[in-house]
Every structure is written in C-alpha cells, then in structure tokens.
Coordinates of N, CA, C and O in Angstrom, one line a residue:
M876 N 136.3 -84.6 70.1 CA 135.2 -85.5 70.1 C 135.6 -86.9 70.4 O 136.7 -87.4 69.9
N877 N 134.8 -87.7 71.1 CA 135.1 -89.0 71.4 C 134.6 -90.0 70.3 O 133.8 -89.6 69.5
T878 N 134.9 -91.2 70.4 CA 134.5 -92.2 69.4 C 133.0 -92.4 69.4 O 132.5 -92.5 68.3
K879 N 132.4 -92.4 70.5 CA 130.9 -92.5 70.6 C 130.2 -91.4 69.8 O 129.3 -91.6 69.1
T880 N 130.7 -90.2 70.0 CA 130.1 -89.0 69.3 C 130.3 -89.1 67.8 O 129.4 -88.9 67.0
I881 N 131.5 -89.5 67.4 CA 131.8 -89.7 66.0 C 130.9 -90.8 65.4 O 130.3 -90.7 64.3
S882 N 130.9 -91.9 66.1 CA 130.1 -93.0 65.6 C 128.6 -92.6 65.6 O 127.9 -93.0 64.6
F883 N 128.1 -91.9 66.5 CA 126.7 -91.5 66.5 C 126.5 -90.6 65.4 O 125.5 -90.7 64.6
Q884 N 127.4 -89.6 65.2 CA 127.2 -88.7 64.1 C 127.2 -89.4 62.7 O 126.4 -89.1 61.8
S885 N 128.1 -90.4 62.6 CA 128.2 -91.1 61.3 C 126.9 -91.9 61.1 O 126.3 -91.9 60.0
L886 N 126.4 -92.5 62.1 CA 125.1 -93.3 62.0 C 124.0 -92.4 61.7 O 123.1 -92.7 60.9
F887 N 123.9 -91.2 62.4 CA 122.9 -90.3 62.2 C 122.9 -89.7 60.7 O 121.9 -89.7 60.1
L888 N 124.1 -89.4 60.2 CA 124.2 -88.9 58.9 C 123.8 -90.0 57.9 O 123.1 -89.7 56.9
F889 N 124.2 -91.2 58.1 CA 123.8 -92.3 57.3 C 122.3 -92.4 57.2 O 121.7 -92.6 56.1
G890 N 121.6 -92.3 58.3 CA 120.2 -92.4 58.4 C 119.5 -91.3 57.6 O 118.6 -91.6 56.9
I891 N 120.0 -90.1 57.8 CA 119.4 -89.0 57.0 C 119.6 -89.2 55.5 O 118.6 -89.0 54.7
L892 N 120.8 -89.5 55.1 CA 121.1 -89.7 53.7 C 120.2 -90.9 53.1 O 119.7 -90.8 52.0
A893 N 120.1 -92.0 53.8 CA 119.3 -93.1 53.4 C 117.9 -92.7 53.2 O 117.2 -93.1 52.2
S894 N 117.4 -92.0 54.2 CA 115.9 -91.6 54.2 C 115.7 -90.6 53.0 O 114.7 -90.8 52.3
V895 N 116.5 -89.6 52.9 CA 116.3 -88.7 51.8 C 116.4 -89.4 50.4 O 115.6 -89.1 49.5
T896 N 117.4 -90.2 50.3 CA 117.5 -91.0 49.0 C 116.3 -91.8 48.7 O 115.8 -91.8 47.6
L897 N 115.8 -92.5 49.7 CA 114.7 -93.4 49.4 C 113.4 -92.6 49.2 O 112.6 -92.9 48.3
I898 N 113.2 -91.5 49.8 CA 112.1 -90.6 49.6 C 112.2 -90.0 48.2 O 111.2 -90.0 47.5
A899 N 113.4 -89.6 47.8 CA 113.5 -89.0 46.5 C 113.3 -90.1 45.4 O 112.7 -89.8 44.4
L900 N 113.8 -91.3 45.6 CA 113.6 -92.4 44.7 C 112.2 -92.8 44.6 O 111.7 -93.3 43.5
A901 N 111.4 -92.7 45.7 CA 110.1 -93.1 45.7 C 109.2 -92.3 44.8 O 108.3 -92.8 44.2
G902 N 109.6 -91.0 44.7 CA 108.9 -90.1 43.7 C 107.4 -90.2 43.9 O 106.8 -90.2 45.0
C903 N 106.7 -90.3 42.8 CA 105.2 -90.3 42.8 C 104.7 -91.7 43.0 O 103.5 -91.9 43.0
S904 N 105.5 -92.7 43.0 CA 105.0 -94.1 43.0 C 104.4 -94.5 44.3 O 103.7 -95.4 44.4
M905 N 104.8 -93.8 45.4 CA 104.2 -94.1 46.7 C 104.0 -92.8 47.5 O 104.6 -91.8 47.2
S906 N 103.2 -92.9 48.5 CA 102.9 -91.7 49.3 C 104.1 -91.4 50.2 O 105.0 -92.2 50.4
H907 N 104.1 -90.2 50.7 CA 105.2 -89.8 51.6 C 105.3 -90.7 52.8 O 106.4 -91.1 53.3
S908 N 104.1 -91.1 53.4 CA 104.1 -92.0 54.5 C 104.7 -93.3 54.2 O 105.5 -93.9 54.9
Q909 N 104.4 -93.9 53.0 CA 104.9 -95.1 52.6 C 106.4 -95.0 52.4 O 107.2 -95.9 52.8
A910 N 106.9 -93.9 51.8 CA 108.3 -93.7 51.6 C 109.0 -93.6 52.9 O 110.1 -94.2 53.0
K911 N 108.4 -92.9 53.9 CA 109.1 -92.8 55.2 C 109.2 -94.2 55.9 O 110.2 -94.5 56.4
E912 N 108.1 -95.0 55.8 CA 108.1 -96.3 56.4 C 109.2 -97.2 55.7 O 109.9 -97.9 56.4
Q913 N 109.3 -97.1 54.4 CA 110.4 -97.8 53.7 C 111.8 -97.4 54.1 O 112.6 -98.2 54.3
A914 N 111.9 -96.1 54.3 CA 113.2 -95.5 54.7 C 113.6 -96.0 56.1 O 114.7 -96.4 56.3
V915 N 112.6 -96.0 57.0 CA 112.8 -96.4 58.3 C 113.3 -97.9 58.3 O 114.2 -98.3 59.0
G916 N 112.5 -98.7 57.5 CA 112.9 -100.1 57.4 C 114.2 -100.4 56.9 O 115.0 -101.2 57.4
T917 N 114.6 -99.6 55.9 CA 116.0 -99.7 55.3 C 117.1 -99.4 56.3 O 118.1 -100.1 56.5
V918 N 116.9 -98.3 57.1 CA 117.9 -97.9 58.1 C 117.9 -98.9 59.2 O 119.0 -99.3 59.6
I919 N 116.8 -99.4 59.6 CA 116.8 -100.4 60.7 C 117.5 -101.7 60.2 O 118.3 -102.3 60.9
A920 N 117.2 -102.1 59.0 CA 117.9 -103.3 58.4 C 119.4 -103.1 58.2 O 120.1 -104.0 58.2
G921 N 119.8 -101.8 58.0 CA 121.2 -101.5 57.8 C 122.0 -101.3 59.0 O 123.2 -101.0 58.9
T922 N 121.4 -101.3 60.2 CA 122.2 -101.1 61.4 C 121.8 -102.2 62.4 O 120.7 -102.9 62.2
T923 N 122.6 -102.5 63.4 CA 122.3 -103.5 64.4 C 121.5 -102.9 65.5 O 121.6 -101.7 65.7
P924 N 120.7 -103.7 66.2 CA 120.0 -103.2 67.3 C 120.9 -102.5 68.4 O 120.6 -101.5 68.9
A925 N 122.1 -103.1 68.5 CA 123.1 -102.6 69.5 C 123.6 -101.2 69.1 O 123.7 -100.3 69.9
E926 N 123.8 -101.0 67.8 CA 124.2 -99.7 67.3 C 123.1 -98.6 67.5 O 123.4 -97.5 68.0
R927 N 121.9 -99.0 67.2 CA 120.8 -98.0 67.4 C 120.6 -97.7 68.9 O 120.4 -96.6 69.3
A928 N 120.6 -98.8 69.7 CA 120.4 -98.6 71.1 C 121.5 -97.8 71.8 O 121.2 -96.9 72.6
T929 N 122.7 -98.0 71.4 CA 123.8 -97.3 72.0 C 123.7 -95.8 71.6 O 123.9 -94.9 72.4
A930 N 123.5 -95.5 70.3 CA 123.4 -94.1 69.8 C 122.2 -93.4 70.5 O 122.3 -92.3 71.0
L931 N 121.1 -94.1 70.6 CA 119.9 -93.5 71.3 C 120.1 -93.2 72.7 O 119.8 -92.2 73.3
T932 N 120.8 -94.2 73.4 CA 121.0 -94.0 74.8 C 122.0 -92.8 75.1 O 121.8 -92.0 76.0
A933 N 123.0 -92.7 74.2 CA 123.9 -91.6 74.3 C 123.2 -90.2 74.1 O 123.4 -89.3 74.9
L934 N 122.3 -90.2 73.2 CA 121.5 -89.0 72.9 C 120.6 -88.7 74.1 O 120.5 -87.6 74.5
M935 N 119.9 -89.7 74.6 CA 119.0 -89.5 75.7 C 119.7 -89.1 77.0 O 119.2 -88.3 77.8
T936 N 120.9 -89.7 77.2 CA 121.7 -89.3 78.4 C 122.1 -87.9 78.4 O 121.9 -87.2 79.4
S937 N 122.5 -87.3 77.2 CA 122.8 -85.9 77.2 C 121.6 -85.0 77.2 O 121.5 -84.0 77.8
T938 N 120.5 -85.4 76.5 CA 119.3 -84.6 76.4 C 118.5 -84.6 77.7 O 118.0 -83.5 78.1
L939 N 118.5 -85.7 78.4 CA 117.6 -85.9 79.6 C 118.4 -85.8 80.8 O 117.9 -85.9 81.9
N940 N 119.8 -85.7 80.7 CA 120.7 -85.7 81.9 C 120.4 -86.9 82.8 O 120.2 -86.8 84.0
L941 N 120.5 -88.1 82.2 CA 120.3 -89.4 82.9 C 121.4 -89.6 83.9 O 122.6 -89.4 83.6
N942 N 121.1 -90.2 85.1 CA 122.1 -90.6 86.0 C 122.6 -92.0 85.6 O 122.0 -92.6 84.7
E943 N 123.6 -92.5 86.3 CA 124.2 -93.8 85.9 C 123.1 -95.0 86.0 O 123.1 -95.8 85.1
S944 N 122.3 -95.0 87.0 CA 121.3 -96.0 87.2 C 120.3 -95.9 86.0 O 119.9 -96.9 85.4
Q945 N 119.9 -94.7 85.7 CA 118.9 -94.5 84.6 C 119.6 -94.9 83.3 O 118.9 -95.5 82.4
Q946 N 120.8 -94.6 83.1 CA 121.5 -94.9 81.8 C 121.5 -96.4 81.6 O 121.2 -96.9 80.5
T947 N 121.7 -97.2 82.7 CA 121.7 -98.6 82.6 C 120.4 -99.2 82.2 O 120.2 -100.0 81.3
R948 N 119.3 -98.7 82.9 CA 118.0 -99.1 82.6 C 117.5 -98.7 81.2 O 116.9 -99.5 80.5
V949 N 117.8 -97.4 80.9 CA 117.4 -96.9 79.5 C 118.1 -97.7 78.4 O 117.5 -98.0 77.4
A950 N 119.4 -98.0 78.7 CA 120.2 -98.7 77.7 C 119.5 -100.1 77.4 O 119.4 -100.6 76.3
A951 N 119.1 -100.8 78.5 CA 118.5 -102.1 78.4 C 117.1 -102.0 77.7 O 116.8 -102.8 76.8
L952 N 116.4 -101.0 78.0 CA 115.1 -100.7 77.3 C 115.3 -100.5 75.8 O 114.6 -101.0 75.0
N953 N 116.3 -99.6 75.5 CA 116.6 -99.3 74.1 C 117.0 -100.5 73.4 O 116.6 -100.7 72.2
M954 N 117.8 -101.4 74.0 CA 118.3 -102.6 73.3 C 117.1 -103.5 73.1 O 117.0 -104.1 72.0
D955 N 116.3 -103.7 74.1 CA 115.1 -104.6 73.9 C 114.2 -104.1 72.8 O 113.9 -104.9 71.9
Y956 N 113.9 -102.9 72.7 CA 113.0 -102.4 71.7 C 113.7 -102.3 70.3 O 113.0 -102.5 69.3
S957 N 115.0 -102.0 70.3 CA 115.7 -102.0 69.0 C 115.7 -103.4 68.4 O 115.5 -103.6 67.2
T958 N 115.8 -104.4 69.3 CA 115.7 -105.8 68.8 C 114.3 -106.1 68.3 O 114.2 -106.7 67.2
R959 N 113.3 -105.7 69.0 CA 111.9 -105.9 68.6 C 111.6 -105.2 67.3 O 111.0 -105.8 66.4
F960 N 112.1 -104.0 67.1 CA 111.9 -103.3 65.9 C 112.6 -104.0 64.7 O 112.0 -104.1 63.6
S961 N 113.8 -104.5 64.9 CA 114.5 -105.3 63.9 C 113.7 -106.5 63.5 O 113.6 -106.8 62.3
I962 N 113.2 -107.2 64.4 CA 112.4 -108.4 64.1 C 111.1 -108.0 63.4 O 110.7 -108.7 62.4
L963 N 110.5 -106.9 63.8 CA 109.3 -106.4 63.1 C 109.6 -106.1 61.6 O 108.9 -106.5 60.7
V964 N 110.6 -105.4 61.4 CA 111.0 -105.0 60.0 C 111.3 -106.2 59.2 O 111.0 -106.2 58.0
A965 N 112.0 -107.2 59.7 CA 112.3 -108.4 59.0 C 111.2 -109.3 58.7 O 111.3 -110.2 57.9
S966 N 110.1 -109.1 59.4 CA 108.9 -110.1 59.3 C 108.4 -110.1 57.9 O 108.2 -109.1 57.2
T967 N 108.1 -111.3 57.4 CA 107.5 -111.5 56.1 C 106.0 -111.9 56.2 O 105.4 -112.3 55.3
N968 N 105.5 -111.8 57.4 CA 104.1 -112.2 57.7 C 103.1 -111.2 57.0 O 103.1 -110.0 57.3
P969 N 102.4 -111.6 55.9 CA 101.6 -110.7 55.2 C 100.3 -110.2 56.0 O 99.7 -109.2 55.6
N970 N 100.0 -110.9 57.1 CA 98.9 -110.5 57.9 C 99.3 -109.5 59.0 O 98.4 -109.0 59.7
L971 N 100.5 -109.2 59.1 CA 101.0 -108.3 60.1 C 101.0 -106.8 59.6 O 101.5 -106.5 58.5
D972 N 100.3 -106.0 60.3 CA 100.3 -104.5 60.1 C 101.5 -103.9 60.7 O 101.4 -103.6 61.9
K973 N 102.6 -103.8 60.0 CA 103.8 -103.3 60.6 C 103.7 -102.0 61.2 O 104.2 -101.7 62.3
K974 N 103.0 -101.1 60.5 CA 102.9 -99.7 61.1 C 102.1 -99.7 62.4 O 102.6 -99.1 63.4
A975 N 101.0 -100.4 62.5 CA 100.3 -100.5 63.7 C 101.1 -101.1 64.8 O 101.1 -100.7 66.0
E976 N 101.9 -102.2 64.5 CA 102.7 -102.8 65.5 C 103.8 -101.9 65.9 O 104.2 -101.9 67.1
F977 N 104.4 -101.2 65.0 CA 105.5 -100.2 65.4 C 104.9 -99.2 66.3 O 105.6 -98.8 67.3
M978 N 103.7 -98.7 66.0 CA 103.1 -97.7 66.9 C 102.8 -98.3 68.3 O 103.0 -97.6 69.3
R979 N 102.3 -99.5 68.3 CA 102.1 -100.2 69.6 C 103.3 -100.4 70.4 O 103.4 -100.0 71.6
L980 N 104.4 -100.8 69.8 CA 105.7 -101.0 70.5 C 106.2 -99.7 71.0 O 106.8 -99.6 72.1
S981 N 106.1 -98.7 70.1 CA 106.6 -97.3 70.5 C 105.9 -96.8 71.7 O 106.5 -96.2 72.6
A982 N 104.6 -97.0 71.8 CA 103.8 -96.5 72.9 C 104.1 -97.3 74.2 O 104.3 -96.7 75.3
D983 N 104.3 -98.6 74.0 CA 104.7 -99.4 75.2 C 106.1 -99.0 75.7 O 106.3 -98.9 76.9
K984 N 107.0 -98.8 74.8 CA 108.4 -98.4 75.2 C 108.3 -97.0 75.9 O 109.0 -96.8 76.9
E985 N 107.6 -96.1 75.4 CA 107.5 -94.7 76.0 C 106.9 -94.8 77.4 O 107.4 -94.1 78.3
A986 N 105.9 -95.6 77.6 CA 105.3 -95.8 78.9 C 106.3 -96.3 79.9 O 106.4 -95.8 81.0
K987 N 107.1 -97.3 79.5 CA 108.1 -97.8 80.3 C 109.2 -96.8 80.6 O 109.7 -96.7 81.7
L988 N 109.6 -96.1 79.6 CA 110.7 -95.1 79.7 C 110.2 -94.0 80.7 O 111.0 -93.6 81.6
K989 N 109.0 -93.5 80.6 CA 108.6 -92.5 81.5 C 108.5 -92.9 82.9 O 108.6 -92.1 83.9
G990 N 108.4 -94.2 83.2 CA 108.4 -94.8 84.5 C 109.8 -94.8 85.1 O 110.0 -94.9 86.3
M991 N 110.8 -94.5 84.3 CA 112.2 -94.5 84.7 C 112.7 -93.1 84.9 O 113.8 -92.9 85.5
L992 N 111.9 -92.1 84.5 CA 112.4 -90.7 84.5 C 111.7 -89.9 85.6 O 110.6 -90.2 86.1
S993 N 112.4 -88.8 86.0 CA 111.9 -87.9 87.0 C 110.9 -87.0 86.3 O 110.8 -87.0 85.0
D994 N 110.1 -86.2 87.0 CA 109.1 -85.3 86.4 C 109.8 -84.3 85.5 O 109.4 -84.0 84.4
S995 N 111.0 -83.7 85.9 CA 111.7 -82.8 85.0 C 112.2 -83.5 83.8 O 112.3 -82.9 82.7
Q996 N 112.7 -84.7 83.9 CA 113.2 -85.4 82.7 C 112.0 -85.8 81.8 O 112.2 -85.7 80.5
I997 N 110.8 -86.1 82.3 CA 109.7 -86.3 81.5 C 109.3 -85.1 80.7 O 109.0 -85.1 79.5
Q998 N 109.4 -83.9 81.3 CA 109.2 -82.6 80.6 C 110.2 -82.4 79.5 O 109.8 -82.0 78.4
A999 N 111.4 -82.7 79.8 CA 112.5 -82.6 78.8 C 112.3 -83.6 77.7 O 112.4 -83.2 76.5
Y1000 N 111.9 -84.8 78.0 CA 111.6 -85.8 77.0 C 110.4 -85.3 76.1 O 110.5 -85.4 74.9
D1001 N 109.3 -84.9 76.7 CA 108.2 -84.4 75.9 C 108.6 -83.2 75.0 O 108.1 -83.1 73.9
A1002 N 109.4 -82.3 75.6 CA 109.8 -81.2 74.8 C 110.7 -81.6 73.6 O 110.7 -80.9 72.6
N1003 N 111.5 -82.7 73.8 CA 112.4 -83.1 72.7 C 112.0 -84.4 72.0 O 112.7 -85.0 71.2
K1004 N 110.8 -84.8 72.3 CA 110.3 -86.1 71.8 C 110.4 -86.2 70.3 O 110.9 -87.2 69.8
A1005 N 109.9 -85.2 69.6 CA 110.0 -85.3 68.1 C 111.4 -85.5 67.6 O 111.6 -86.3 66.7
D1006 N 112.3 -84.8 68.1 CA 113.7 -84.9 67.7 C 114.3 -86.3 68.1 O 115.0 -86.9 67.3
L1007 N 114.0 -86.7 69.3 CA 114.5 -88.0 69.7 C 113.9 -89.2 68.9 O 114.6 -90.1 68.4
L1008 N 112.6 -89.1 68.6 CA 112.0 -90.1 67.8 C 112.5 -90.1 66.3 O 112.7 -91.1 65.7
D1009 N 112.6 -88.9 65.8 CA 113.1 -88.8 64.4 C 114.5 -89.3 64.3 O 114.8 -90.0 63.3
T1010 N 115.3 -89.0 65.3 CA 116.7 -89.4 65.3 C 116.7 -90.9 65.4 O 117.4 -91.6 64.6
Y1011 N 115.9 -91.5 66.2 CA 115.9 -93.0 66.4 C 115.4 -93.6 65.1 O 115.9 -94.6 64.6
R1012 N 114.4 -93.1 64.5 CA 113.8 -93.7 63.3 C 114.8 -93.6 62.1 O 114.7 -94.3 61.2
L1013 N 115.7 -92.7 62.2 CA 116.7 -92.5 61.1 C 118.0 -93.3 61.4 O 118.9 -93.3 60.7
M1014 N 118.0 -94.0 62.5 CA 119.2 -94.8 62.9 C 119.0 -96.2 62.5 O 118.0 -96.8 62.6

C-alpha cells in the first residue's frame, strides 16, 4: 500500500469512528438526522479541506477511472468545495440554514462534476454516488 492509501484509510476510519461515537452519544436527545449533521460537522472541523479533497479525489480517480486532465480539474473542484464546506460548518450566523446551504452547495458541485465526466463515468458516479457521498461526509 502506498502512503495515500494508508492516509485515506486512516482518515476514513477516523470519520466512521467519530460519526458512530457522536450518534451513540446523542442517544435520545436529538434525532438521527441532527446527530448525523453534528457528526459531519465534527469530522469536517477535524480535518483540513486539503485532506478531504485529496482523499475524495483519490477515491473518485479509482472509482470513476479519471484521466490526468480530469484528476486535475476534479481535485480543484474538490478543494474548492471542501473549503466552502469548512466555512459553512464554522459559521456562527444564526440565520443560516446550514443543512439547506450544504444541500445547495452539494447540488452545485455535482452539476459541475458531471460536466467534467464522460457518459460512462457519470453512470459510474450515479451507481456509486451514495458511497462517494457517505465517504466524503465522513472525512
């Protein structure tokens, strides 16, 4: 295994453990949805945008068979949105609906991503979307 694979696996395992721990600690005091949002926020706050973008780009490269040009563009897109998600999580604006904004940013990112992919890669993305998104949310 190379260093990127080990780093990605460590980051992924950290995300899973943090999420499970937070959901378990949340117990009955909050809904599953609220606990999941809190877990996502904790993981995002505990990693840098560059760590998340690098791990997601590596996963997308292998899952979608990205060529070098696509890897460069997808890496830039992942970095941009990882930064945006970090800013969103850190926001203390009480008038901001973080969940709605996260959904809007996610939809915007997906539209841009699909513009970078071939038809067969879009099919692979759609087939693996749940895993890719869950992995990202846990990073």
